[in-house]
Coordinates of C-alpha atoms in Angstrom, one line a residue:
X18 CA 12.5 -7.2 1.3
X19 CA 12.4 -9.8 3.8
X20 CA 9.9 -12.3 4.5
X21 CA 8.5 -10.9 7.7
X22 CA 7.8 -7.3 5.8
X23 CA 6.4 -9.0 2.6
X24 CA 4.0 -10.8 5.0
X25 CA 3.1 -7.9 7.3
X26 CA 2.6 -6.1 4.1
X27 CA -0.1 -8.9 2.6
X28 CA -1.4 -8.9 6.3
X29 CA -2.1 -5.3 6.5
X30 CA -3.6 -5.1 3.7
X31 CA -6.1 -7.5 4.3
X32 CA -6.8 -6.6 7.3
X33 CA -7.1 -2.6 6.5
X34 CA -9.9 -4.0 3.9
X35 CA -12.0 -6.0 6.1
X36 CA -14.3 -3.7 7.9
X37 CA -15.7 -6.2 10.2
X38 CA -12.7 -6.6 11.8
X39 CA -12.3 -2.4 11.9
X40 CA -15.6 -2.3 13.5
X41 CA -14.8 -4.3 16.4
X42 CA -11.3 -2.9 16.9
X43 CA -12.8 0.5 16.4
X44 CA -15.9 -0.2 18.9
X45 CA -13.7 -1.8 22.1
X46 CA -11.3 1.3 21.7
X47 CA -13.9 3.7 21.5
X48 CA -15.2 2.3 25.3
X49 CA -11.1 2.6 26.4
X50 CA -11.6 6.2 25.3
X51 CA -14.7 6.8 26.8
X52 CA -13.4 5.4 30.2
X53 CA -9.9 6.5 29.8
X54 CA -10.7 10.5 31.1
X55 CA -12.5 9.4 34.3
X56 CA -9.5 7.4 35.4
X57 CA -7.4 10.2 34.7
X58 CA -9.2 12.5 37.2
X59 CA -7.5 10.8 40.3
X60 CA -4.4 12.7 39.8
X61 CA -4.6 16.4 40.7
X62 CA -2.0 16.8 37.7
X63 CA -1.9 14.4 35.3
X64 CA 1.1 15.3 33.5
X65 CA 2.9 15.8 36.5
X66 CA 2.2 12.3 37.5
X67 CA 3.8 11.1 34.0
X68 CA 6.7 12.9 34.2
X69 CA 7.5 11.6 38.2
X70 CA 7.4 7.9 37.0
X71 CA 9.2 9.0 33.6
X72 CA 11.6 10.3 36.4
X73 CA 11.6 7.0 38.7
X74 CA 11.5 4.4 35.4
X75 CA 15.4 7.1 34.1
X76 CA 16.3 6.0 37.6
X77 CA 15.7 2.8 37.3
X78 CA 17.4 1.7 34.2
X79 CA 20.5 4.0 34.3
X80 CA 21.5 1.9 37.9
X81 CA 19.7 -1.6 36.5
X82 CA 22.4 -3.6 37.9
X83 CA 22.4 -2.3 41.0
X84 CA 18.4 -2.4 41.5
X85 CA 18.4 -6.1 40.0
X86 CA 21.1 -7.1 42.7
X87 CA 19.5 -5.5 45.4
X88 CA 16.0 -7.7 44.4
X89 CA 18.1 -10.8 44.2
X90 CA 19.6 -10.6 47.5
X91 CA 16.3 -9.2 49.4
X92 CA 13.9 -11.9 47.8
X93 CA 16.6 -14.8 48.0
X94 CA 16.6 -13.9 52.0
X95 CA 12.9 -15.2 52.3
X96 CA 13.7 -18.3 50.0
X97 CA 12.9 -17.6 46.3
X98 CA 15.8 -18.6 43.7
X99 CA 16.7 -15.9 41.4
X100 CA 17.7 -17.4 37.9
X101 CA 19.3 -15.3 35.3
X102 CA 18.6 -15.8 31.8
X103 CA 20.5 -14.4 29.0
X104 CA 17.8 -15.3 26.5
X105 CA 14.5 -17.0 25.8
X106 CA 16.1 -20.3 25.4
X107 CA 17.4 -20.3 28.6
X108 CA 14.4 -19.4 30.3
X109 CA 12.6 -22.5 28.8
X110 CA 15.3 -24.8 30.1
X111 CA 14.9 -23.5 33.8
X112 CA 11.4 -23.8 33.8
X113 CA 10.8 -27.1 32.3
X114 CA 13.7 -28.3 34.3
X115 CA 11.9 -27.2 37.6
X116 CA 8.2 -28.6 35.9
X117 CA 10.3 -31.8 35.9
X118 CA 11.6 -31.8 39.5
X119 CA 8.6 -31.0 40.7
X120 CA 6.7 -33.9 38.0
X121 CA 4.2 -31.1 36.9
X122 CA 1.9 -32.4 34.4
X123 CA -0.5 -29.2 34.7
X124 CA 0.4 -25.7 34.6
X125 CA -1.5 -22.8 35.1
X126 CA -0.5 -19.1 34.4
X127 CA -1.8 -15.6 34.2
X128 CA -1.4 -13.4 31.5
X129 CA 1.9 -12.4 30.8
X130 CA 3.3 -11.1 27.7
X131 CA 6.8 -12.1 28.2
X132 CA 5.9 -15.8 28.1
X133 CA 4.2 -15.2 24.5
X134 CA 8.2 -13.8 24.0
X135 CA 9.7 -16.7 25.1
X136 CA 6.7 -19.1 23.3
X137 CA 6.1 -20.9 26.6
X138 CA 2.8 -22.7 26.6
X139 CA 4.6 -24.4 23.1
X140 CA 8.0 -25.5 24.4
X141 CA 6.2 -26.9 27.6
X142 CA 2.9 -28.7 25.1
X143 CA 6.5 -30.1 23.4
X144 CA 7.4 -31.7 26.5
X145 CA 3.9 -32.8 27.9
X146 CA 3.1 -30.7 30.4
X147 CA -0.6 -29.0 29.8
X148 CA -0.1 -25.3 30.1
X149 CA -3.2 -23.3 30.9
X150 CA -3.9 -19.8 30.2
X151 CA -6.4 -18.4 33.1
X152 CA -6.9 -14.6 32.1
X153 CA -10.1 -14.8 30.6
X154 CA -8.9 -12.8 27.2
X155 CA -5.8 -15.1 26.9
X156 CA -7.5 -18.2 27.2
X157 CA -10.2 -17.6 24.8
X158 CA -7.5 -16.9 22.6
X159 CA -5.5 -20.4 23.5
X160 CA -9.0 -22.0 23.1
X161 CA -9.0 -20.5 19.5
X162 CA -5.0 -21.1 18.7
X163 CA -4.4 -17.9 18.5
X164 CA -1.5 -15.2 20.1
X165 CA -2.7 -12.6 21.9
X166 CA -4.1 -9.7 20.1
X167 CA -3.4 -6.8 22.4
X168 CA -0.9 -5.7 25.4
X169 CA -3.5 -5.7 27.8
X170 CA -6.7 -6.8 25.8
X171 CA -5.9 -10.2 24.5
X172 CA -9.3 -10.9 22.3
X173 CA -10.2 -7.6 21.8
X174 CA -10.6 -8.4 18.6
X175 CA -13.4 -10.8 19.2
X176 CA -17.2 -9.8 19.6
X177 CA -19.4 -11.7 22.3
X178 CA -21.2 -13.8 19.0
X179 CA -17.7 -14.9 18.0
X180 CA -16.6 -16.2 21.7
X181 CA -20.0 -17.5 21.9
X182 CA -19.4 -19.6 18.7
X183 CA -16.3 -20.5 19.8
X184 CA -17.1 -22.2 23.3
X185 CA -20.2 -24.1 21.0
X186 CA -17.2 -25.6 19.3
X187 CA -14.6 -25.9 22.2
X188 CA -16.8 -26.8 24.9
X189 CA -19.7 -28.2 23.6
X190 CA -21.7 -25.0 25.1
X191 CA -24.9 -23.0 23.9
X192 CA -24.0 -21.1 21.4
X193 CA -26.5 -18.4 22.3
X194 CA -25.2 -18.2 25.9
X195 CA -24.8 -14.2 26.9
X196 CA -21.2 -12.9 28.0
X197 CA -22.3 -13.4 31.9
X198 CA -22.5 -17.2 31.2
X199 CA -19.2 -17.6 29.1
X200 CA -17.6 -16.1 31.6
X201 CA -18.8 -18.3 34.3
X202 CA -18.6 -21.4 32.2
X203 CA -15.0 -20.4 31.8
X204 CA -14.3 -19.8 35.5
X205 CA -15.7 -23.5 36.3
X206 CA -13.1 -25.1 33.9
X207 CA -10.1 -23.0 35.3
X208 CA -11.4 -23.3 38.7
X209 CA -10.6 -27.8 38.7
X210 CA -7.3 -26.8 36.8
X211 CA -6.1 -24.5 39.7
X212 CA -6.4 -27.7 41.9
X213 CA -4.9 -30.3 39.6
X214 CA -1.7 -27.7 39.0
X215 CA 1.7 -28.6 40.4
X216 CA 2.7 -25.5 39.0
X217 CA 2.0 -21.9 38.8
X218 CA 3.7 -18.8 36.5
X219 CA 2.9 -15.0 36.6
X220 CA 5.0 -12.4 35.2
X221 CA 5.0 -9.4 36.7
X222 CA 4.0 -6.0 36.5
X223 CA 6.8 -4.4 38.6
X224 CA 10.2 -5.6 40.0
X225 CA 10.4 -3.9 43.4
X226 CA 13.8 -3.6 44.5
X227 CA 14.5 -2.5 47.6
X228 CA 11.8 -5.1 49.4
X229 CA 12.6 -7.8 46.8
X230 CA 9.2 -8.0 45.7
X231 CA 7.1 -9.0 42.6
X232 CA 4.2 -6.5 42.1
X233 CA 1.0 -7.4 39.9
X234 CA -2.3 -5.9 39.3
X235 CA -5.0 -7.4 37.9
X236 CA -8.8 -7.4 37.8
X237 CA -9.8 -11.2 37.3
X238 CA -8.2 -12.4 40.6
X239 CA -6.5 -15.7 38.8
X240 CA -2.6 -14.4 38.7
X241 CA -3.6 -14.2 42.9
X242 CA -5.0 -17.9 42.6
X243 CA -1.5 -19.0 40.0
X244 CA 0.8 -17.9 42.5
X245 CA -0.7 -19.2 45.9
X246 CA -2.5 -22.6 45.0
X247 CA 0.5 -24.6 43.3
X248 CA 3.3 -25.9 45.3
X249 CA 5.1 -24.2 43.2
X250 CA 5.3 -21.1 42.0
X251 CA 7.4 -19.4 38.7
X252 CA 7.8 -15.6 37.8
X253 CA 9.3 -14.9 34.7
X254 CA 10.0 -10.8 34.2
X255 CA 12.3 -8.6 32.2
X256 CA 14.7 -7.2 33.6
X257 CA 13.5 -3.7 32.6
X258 CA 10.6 -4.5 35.0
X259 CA 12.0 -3.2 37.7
X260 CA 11.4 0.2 40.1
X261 CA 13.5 1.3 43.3
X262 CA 10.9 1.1 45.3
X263 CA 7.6 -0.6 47.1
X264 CA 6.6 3.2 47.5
X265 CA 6.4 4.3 44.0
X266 CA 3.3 1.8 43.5
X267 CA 1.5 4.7 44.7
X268 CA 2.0 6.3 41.8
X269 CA 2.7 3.1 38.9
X270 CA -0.3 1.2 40.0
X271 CA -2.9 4.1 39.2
X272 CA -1.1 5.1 36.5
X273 CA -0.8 1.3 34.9
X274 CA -5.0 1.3 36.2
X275 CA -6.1 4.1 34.4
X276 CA -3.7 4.4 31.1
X277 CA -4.5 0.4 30.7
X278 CA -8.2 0.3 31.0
X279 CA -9.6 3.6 32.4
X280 CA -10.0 2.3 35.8
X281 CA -8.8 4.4 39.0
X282 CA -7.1 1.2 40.2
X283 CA -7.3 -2.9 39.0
X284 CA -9.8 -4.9 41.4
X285 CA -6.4 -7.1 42.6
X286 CA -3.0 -5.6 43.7
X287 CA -0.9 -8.0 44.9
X288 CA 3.0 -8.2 45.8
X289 CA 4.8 -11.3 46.4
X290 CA 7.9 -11.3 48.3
X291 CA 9.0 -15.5 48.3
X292 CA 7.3 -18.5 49.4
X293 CA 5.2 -19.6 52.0
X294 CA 7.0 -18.6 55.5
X295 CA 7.3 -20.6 58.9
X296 CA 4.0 -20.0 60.6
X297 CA 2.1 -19.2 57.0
X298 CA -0.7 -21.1 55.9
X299 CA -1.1 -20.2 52.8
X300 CA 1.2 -19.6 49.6
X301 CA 3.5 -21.8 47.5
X302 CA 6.2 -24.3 48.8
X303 CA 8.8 -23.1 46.5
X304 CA 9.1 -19.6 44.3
X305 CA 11.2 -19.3 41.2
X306 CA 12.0 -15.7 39.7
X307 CA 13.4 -15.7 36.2
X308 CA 14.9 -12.5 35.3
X309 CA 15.3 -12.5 31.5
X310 CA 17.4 -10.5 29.3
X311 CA 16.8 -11.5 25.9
X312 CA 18.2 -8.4 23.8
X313 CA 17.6 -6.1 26.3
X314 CA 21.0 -5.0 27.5
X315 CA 21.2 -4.2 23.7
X316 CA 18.7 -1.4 24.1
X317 CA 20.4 -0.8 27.7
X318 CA 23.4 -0.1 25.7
X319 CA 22.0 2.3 23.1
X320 CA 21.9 5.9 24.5
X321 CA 19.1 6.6 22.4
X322 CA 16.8 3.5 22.5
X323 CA 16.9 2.8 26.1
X324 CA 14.2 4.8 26.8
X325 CA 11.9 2.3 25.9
X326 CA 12.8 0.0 28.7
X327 CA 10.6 2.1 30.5
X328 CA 7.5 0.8 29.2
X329 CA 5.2 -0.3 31.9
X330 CA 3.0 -2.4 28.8
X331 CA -0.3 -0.3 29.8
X332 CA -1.2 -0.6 25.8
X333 CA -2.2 3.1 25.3
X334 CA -0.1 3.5 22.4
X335 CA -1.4 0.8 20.5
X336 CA -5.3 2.1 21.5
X337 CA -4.2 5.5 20.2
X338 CA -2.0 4.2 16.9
X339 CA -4.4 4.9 13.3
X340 CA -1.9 2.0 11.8
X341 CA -2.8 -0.5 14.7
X342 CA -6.3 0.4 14.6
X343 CA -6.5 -0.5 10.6
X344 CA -4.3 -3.2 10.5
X345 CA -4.5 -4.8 13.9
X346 CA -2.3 -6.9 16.3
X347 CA -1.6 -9.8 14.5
X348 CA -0.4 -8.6 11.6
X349 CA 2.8 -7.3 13.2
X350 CA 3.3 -10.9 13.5
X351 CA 5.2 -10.8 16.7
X352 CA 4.6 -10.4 20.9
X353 CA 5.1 -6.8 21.3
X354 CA 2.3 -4.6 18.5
X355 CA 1.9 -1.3 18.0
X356 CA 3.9 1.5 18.9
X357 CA 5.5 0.1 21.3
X358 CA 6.2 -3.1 19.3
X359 CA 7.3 -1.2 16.7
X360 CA 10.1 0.5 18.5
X361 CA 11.3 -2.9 20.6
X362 CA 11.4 -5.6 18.5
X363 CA 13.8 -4.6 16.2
X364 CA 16.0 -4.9 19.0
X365 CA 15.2 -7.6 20.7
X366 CA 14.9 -9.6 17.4
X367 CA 17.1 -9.4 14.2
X368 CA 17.2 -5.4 12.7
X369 CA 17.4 -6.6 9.3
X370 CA 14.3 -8.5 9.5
X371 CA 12.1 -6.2 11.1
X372 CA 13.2 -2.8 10.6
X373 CA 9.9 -2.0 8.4
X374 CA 7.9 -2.2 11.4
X375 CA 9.0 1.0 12.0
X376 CA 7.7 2.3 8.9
X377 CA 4.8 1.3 10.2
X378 CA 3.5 4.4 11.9
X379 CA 2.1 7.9 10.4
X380 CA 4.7 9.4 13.0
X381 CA 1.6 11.7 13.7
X382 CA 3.2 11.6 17.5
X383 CA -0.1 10.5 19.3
X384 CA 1.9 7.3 20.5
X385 CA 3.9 9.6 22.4
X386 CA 1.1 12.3 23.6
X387 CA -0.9 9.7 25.6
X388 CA 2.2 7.4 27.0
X389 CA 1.8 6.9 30.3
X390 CA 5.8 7.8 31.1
X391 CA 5.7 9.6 28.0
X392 CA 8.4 7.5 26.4
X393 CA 8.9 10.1 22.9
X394 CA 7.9 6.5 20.6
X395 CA 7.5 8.6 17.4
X396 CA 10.9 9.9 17.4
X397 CA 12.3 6.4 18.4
X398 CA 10.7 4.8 15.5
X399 CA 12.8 7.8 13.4
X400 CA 16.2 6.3 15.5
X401 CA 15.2 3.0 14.7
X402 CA 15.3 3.8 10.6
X403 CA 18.2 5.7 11.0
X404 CA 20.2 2.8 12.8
X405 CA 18.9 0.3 10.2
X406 CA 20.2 2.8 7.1
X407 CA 23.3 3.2 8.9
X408 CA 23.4 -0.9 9.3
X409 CA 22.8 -0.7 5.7
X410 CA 20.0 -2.0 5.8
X411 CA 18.1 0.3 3.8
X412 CA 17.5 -0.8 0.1
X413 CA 19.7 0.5 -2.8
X414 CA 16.9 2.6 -4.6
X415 CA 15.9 4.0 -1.4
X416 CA 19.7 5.3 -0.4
X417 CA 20.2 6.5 -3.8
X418 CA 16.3 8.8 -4.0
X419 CA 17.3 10.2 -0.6
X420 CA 20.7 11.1 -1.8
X421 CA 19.3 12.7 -5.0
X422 CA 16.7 13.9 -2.7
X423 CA 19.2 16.0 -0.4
X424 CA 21.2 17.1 -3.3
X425 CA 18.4 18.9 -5.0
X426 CA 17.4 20.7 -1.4
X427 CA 20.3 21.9 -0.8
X428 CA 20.4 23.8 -4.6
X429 CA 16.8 26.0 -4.4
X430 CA 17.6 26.9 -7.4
X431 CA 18.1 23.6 -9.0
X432 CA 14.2 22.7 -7.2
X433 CA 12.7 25.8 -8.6
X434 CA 13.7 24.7 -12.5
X435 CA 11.0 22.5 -13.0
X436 CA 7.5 23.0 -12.4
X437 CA 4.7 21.3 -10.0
X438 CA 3.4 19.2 -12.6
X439 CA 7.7 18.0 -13.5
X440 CA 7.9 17.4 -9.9
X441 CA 5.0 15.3 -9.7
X442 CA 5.6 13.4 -12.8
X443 CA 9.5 12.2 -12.1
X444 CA 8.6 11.6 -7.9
X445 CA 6.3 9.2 -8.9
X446 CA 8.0 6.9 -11.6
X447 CA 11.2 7.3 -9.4
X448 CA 9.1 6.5 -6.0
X449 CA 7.5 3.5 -7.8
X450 CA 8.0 1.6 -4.3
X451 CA 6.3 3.9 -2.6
X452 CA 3.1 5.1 -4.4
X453 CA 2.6 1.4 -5.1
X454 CA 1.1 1.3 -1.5
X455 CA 0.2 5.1 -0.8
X456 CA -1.3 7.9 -2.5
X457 CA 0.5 9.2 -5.1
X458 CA 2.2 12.7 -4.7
X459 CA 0.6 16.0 -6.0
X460 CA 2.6 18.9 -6.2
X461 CA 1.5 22.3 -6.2
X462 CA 2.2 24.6 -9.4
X463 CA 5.0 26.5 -7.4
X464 CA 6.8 25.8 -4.0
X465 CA 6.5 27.9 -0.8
X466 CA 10.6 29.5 -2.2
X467 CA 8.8 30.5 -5.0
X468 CA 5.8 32.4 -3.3
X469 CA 7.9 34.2 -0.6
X470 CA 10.1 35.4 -3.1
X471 CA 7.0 36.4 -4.8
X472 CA 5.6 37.8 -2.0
X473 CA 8.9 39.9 -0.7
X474 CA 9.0 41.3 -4.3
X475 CA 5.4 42.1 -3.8
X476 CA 6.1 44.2 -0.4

């Protein structure tokens, strides 16, 4: 086993234990849920609505090149550089060679998961530039040294008492000050680092490609104030973030809106199409757009996986997941949780180290029922142990159980020799591994064979 699953294993089962933390988890869901349905009555047809951007995301990714060129040379026309970055390494070289150009000692930047990927605000602390997080959830979570919890919901694993306790020791605030005051104590401090920045980075929700545009939603206003108040200004996307068109926000935005937090639409849509033009006033001096790879084209190139690339990171799978809600974020102990983590990462990161993330799912299929492109994520988590037993990957005992296992299903009559109480007595000394974290197996006193046959004779 390697290191990452024997620690996501001592992980979950800590966290699984610790009902405090389930009760929080289980209590900020449960108002996603509640808010979730009203969103959903904007569309006249639902599931209509996910299968037409299921449709547009297939169109996107199976001409990627194309759309990605067609971005570069629209946005490069209004005087953005487009830098292309094979991996995460890469993209940390561009960007603290431009902080340097530009002698940036403060940096703010909105939420954006792929610069947890890529481990910015550490690589940029490593080379002294101060690197602020000015989504509310993400920089509670900086405050506290901590990765983001959640897609979309960075602290949702924090109550209002334990941010409250937090600030008392960060900021020297009351500790008894309500969740109207935290937040406006927070504003106030990213409010003088707006001014001080030299330089700004936002990811982006959507790559638009035929007006070369960066799309992004939001509903605190600062990813607006990251990319207009600096000189300069960064975006750092996949490449899998892209869609045709500046039109079919009519239907991603709502859908992103109310599949992310219930709401018909995010209180700031914004699309950036370069810097500051002749004649402007207002907007950056310079606009960098990183478009970063970083294992992707090895999911582009898999048939079977590259459906995932159409993720549009609205977290619904990981508020619908019974493993994420007992175990939580962290304990998958990398960027991308959940569902959706589940099926990624061991692609964009080494297969042999965390191919049991994608044991870690009841494959119950609600992943899949409530995706908001309706990406089938149960039956890519199946792919994903397939590919790693093909790798060979899969441990020895395992292999030989399943080959013992298919032997004795294919011979009914070889199954129907020994009795329920056999079965259940050499499954569980053979499946040691198994029942040491589950259940153990009860079989019943005959198989369904056995009955029909019964029954047939019966009739």
């Amino acid at each position: 086993m390697s290191q990452t699953a024997t620690l996501f294993n001592k992980k979950s089962k800590e966290k699984a234990a610790d009902r405090d933390h389930r009760q929080v988890i289980n209590f900020n869901i449960g108002r996603y849920n509640a808010q979730v349905p009203a969103g959903k009555t904007q569309f006249s047809d639902v599931m209509l609505a996910r299968e037409r951007a299921k449709n547009l995301k297939w169109k996107a990714i199976e001409t990627l090149d194309t759309q990605l060129e067609n971005f570069e040379a629209q946005v490069s026309k209004r005087g953005a550089k487009v830098i292309w970055c094979e991996d995460a390494q890469q993209a940390i070289d561009a960007i603290v060679k431009i902080c340097k150009e530009k002698n940036c000692r403060t940096l703010v930047k909105s939420k954006s998961m792929v610069t947890e990927e890529i481990h910015l605000n550490k690589n940029l602390e490593a080379q002294g530039i101060e690197s602020i997080e000015t989504d509310l959830g993400e920089y509670i979570q900086q405050l506290d040294g901590e990765t983001p919890y959640h897609i979309v919901t960075p602290a949702m694993h924090k109550s209002k008492d334990d941010i409250a306790r937090l600030f008392a020791n960060k900021l020297g605030t009351d500790p008894s000050l309500s969740a109207e005051q935290l937040t406006l104590i927070a504003r106030d401090k990213l409010r003088q680092k707006y001014a001080e920045a030299e330089v700004g980075v936002t990811g982006a929700n959507f790559i638009i490609s035929d007006i070369g545009g960066i799309a992004i939603t939001e509903n605190e206003g600062n990813a607006r104030l990251s990319c207009s108040m600096p000189k300069t200004h960064i975006v750092i996307a996949g490449i899998e973030k892209v869609i045709p068109s500046m039109t079919d926000l009519a239907l991603f935005w709502p859908l992103l809106a109310t599949f992310g937090t219930g709401q018909r639409i995010t209180s700031y849509s914004t699309i950036v199409t370069g810097p500051k033009q002749p004649g402007e006033i207002d907007g950056p001096e310079e606009m960098y757009v990183l478009l970063l790879d970083n294992g992707r084209t090895n999911m582009l190139a898999n048939e079977k996986t590259r459906e995932a690339l159409y993720c549009i990171r609205c977290g619904a799978c990981l508020n619908a997941c019974p493993v994420y809600k007992n175990i939580g974020g962290h304990t998958y102990n990398t960027t991308y949780s959940g569902p959706i983590g589940s099926v990624i990462t061991p692609h964009l990161k080494p297969m042999k180290e965390w191919k049991h993330l994608s044991q870690a799912s009841s494959l119950c299929g609600n992943c899949t029922e409530v995706c908001a492109v309706k990406i089938n994520l149960h039956e890519l988590l199946l792919e994903n142990r397939h590919e790693a037993q093909q790798e060979g990957y899969a441990p020895f005992t395992e292999t030989v159980a399943w080959k013992m296992w298919k032997t004795a299903m294919l011979k009914r009559s070889w199954m129907n020799m020994g009795n329920g109480n056999m079965k259940t007595k050499l499954i569980n000394s053979v499946a040691g591994a198994w029942t040491k974290e589950r259940s153990k197996l009860e079989f019943p006193k005959k198989s369904f064979n056995e009955l029909w046959a019964e029954r047939r004779k019966g009739m």
